[in-house]
Amino acid sequence: MHNYAGMLPFQLETRQRLGDALYRYMVGQPADAQLAAADANSQDLQRYRLLPRVMRATKGIDTRVMLGGQRWAAPLGVGAFAGDVIFHPEGLLPIARACKRLQLPLAISEETVTPLAEICDAYQGCWLQLRAAGDLPRIERLIRHAADCQAAGIILTVLAPVHPVAGLQPGGYSIGEALQQQGLRTIGASAPGVETLPAFPGWGWNEIRHISAFAAQLKMPLMLKGILHPEDARQVPESGVDAIIASNIGLRQSARWATPAQQMPQLRQHYPGDIVMDGGIRSGTDVVVAACLGATLSLTVRPVISALVAGGEEAVFNLLAGWVNEITAISHWCGVSAISELNPSFLAAEPLS
Ligand SMILES: Cc1cc2nc3c(=O)[nH]c(=O)nc-3n(C[C@H](O)[C@H](O)[C@H](O)COP(=O)(O)O)c2cc1C
């Protein structure tokens, strides 16, 4: 179980502070994983090696990227996680402040306890992440709330982030129950805990088209998280959605989903728009590999939670700033002057098996 999420920073300290049950939830090994299995998302990224390009006379590298109509300082952001105050007394706020200092995007789970308005007051570069489940007026209400808080956009998670069967939740821990017991309400819920939503929502492209038209009216960019099948990717442009997030939700419900790194070439072939990579990003170099595979930006989650638990805002800032420095150096050595110039030609022909 220790390395299921890949090597995390501050691993021992984080485990000590969280205690075994909560640490297991963060790591999130699913019931169908092999004992002591490694994180396939991270492993598949590690299989790629980069090709430096020399004598290109590049004077500098511009790491900035455009996504969702906004410019970010580097192709890196922090992804969504539920139950922020369980991990730190200030919840997401230290991460929001670190992201503001670095001008990197932050996704906020609708299962966050800290009010959205408070987080957006600290930093407006936030995307509200909603579960594509339940009735449409609830989603519309939350999108309007995000627009009122001047959030930067919306992420709709279309692959369920929860397991429907009690006891099969990631790491065998129910964050909803933990929050409910403490009387804590989350952004998307009408009562303490998290909103009870169907695990198999039965949504189709009609619902996505409806939500994307609604979000467009409010000038909120919309991204779909959890796209891995090329046929799904092919249908995205007709739905009005602005970008997709290649993600298996960190293999938290099943260890057997394909990995984003594995699917990127096919997704790139079938979808012309922006693709965000999520899952297994554990260094700035992983971000460069993702950019070579065609990702506009990569999201990271568990390393940031680990840093938050162990050292608050400064630890999160130092972690992300270190990765941004790595992205700058490695892409410079690839001989490019902008991140968008990275492409599969910078990857050694055959990934290691
Ligand atoms: C503790 C925890 C809670 C999470 N909660 C959510 C959530 O509420 N919504 C969501 O879309 N993904 C959620 N995720 C999944 C992450 O956003 C991300 O997809 C996954 O952790 C893979 O990234 P990583 O390998 O960098 O951690 C959660 C992940 C963790 C570790």
XYZ file of N, CA, C and O in Angstrom, residues 16 18 31 79 90 116 168 186 188 249 279 297 319:
52
model
N 2.184 9.802 9.773
C 2.128 9.953 11.235
C 1.043 10.947 11.634
O 0.266 10.707 12.544
N -1.638 11.969 9.902
C -3.013 11.611 9.526
C -3.522 10.390 10.279
O -4.730 10.240 10.465
N -10.098 -1.843 -3.889
C -10.194 -3.236 -3.443
C -9.634 -4.214 -4.472
O -9.188 -5.302 -4.111
N -5.103 19.429 -8.624
C -6.401 18.816 -8.895
C -7.292 18.771 -7.656
O -6.887 19.149 -6.548
N -6.959 24.826 8.056
C -7.371 25.904 7.139
C -7.883 25.363 5.802
O -8.112 26.133 4.864
N -16.664 28.272 -0.985
C -16.064 28.653 -2.273
C -15.714 30.141 -2.290
O -14.652 30.529 -2.794
N -16.113 -0.374 0.017
C -15.230 -0.426 -1.156
C -14.764 0.976 -1.551
O -14.229 1.183 -2.639
N -20.453 20.521 2.942
C -19.534 20.786 1.827
C -20.214 21.695 0.797
O -21.438 21.898 0.857
N -21.159 21.465 -2.257
C -22.257 20.965 -3.081
C -23.396 20.316 -2.301
O -24.358 19.832 -2.904
N -9.269 9.026 -12.274
C -9.531 9.449 -10.875
C -8.509 8.785 -9.934
O -8.842 8.365 -8.823
N -3.229 12.430 -12.853
C -2.955 11.109 -12.282
C -1.506 10.716 -12.441
O -0.999 10.617 -13.568
N -1.736 20.957 -20.008
C -1.409 21.201 -18.594
C -1.604 19.882 -17.850
O -2.373 19.027 -18.286
N 7.145 22.770 -2.980
C 6.987 21.602 -3.858
C 6.689 22.059 -5.290
O 7.362 21.663 -6.246
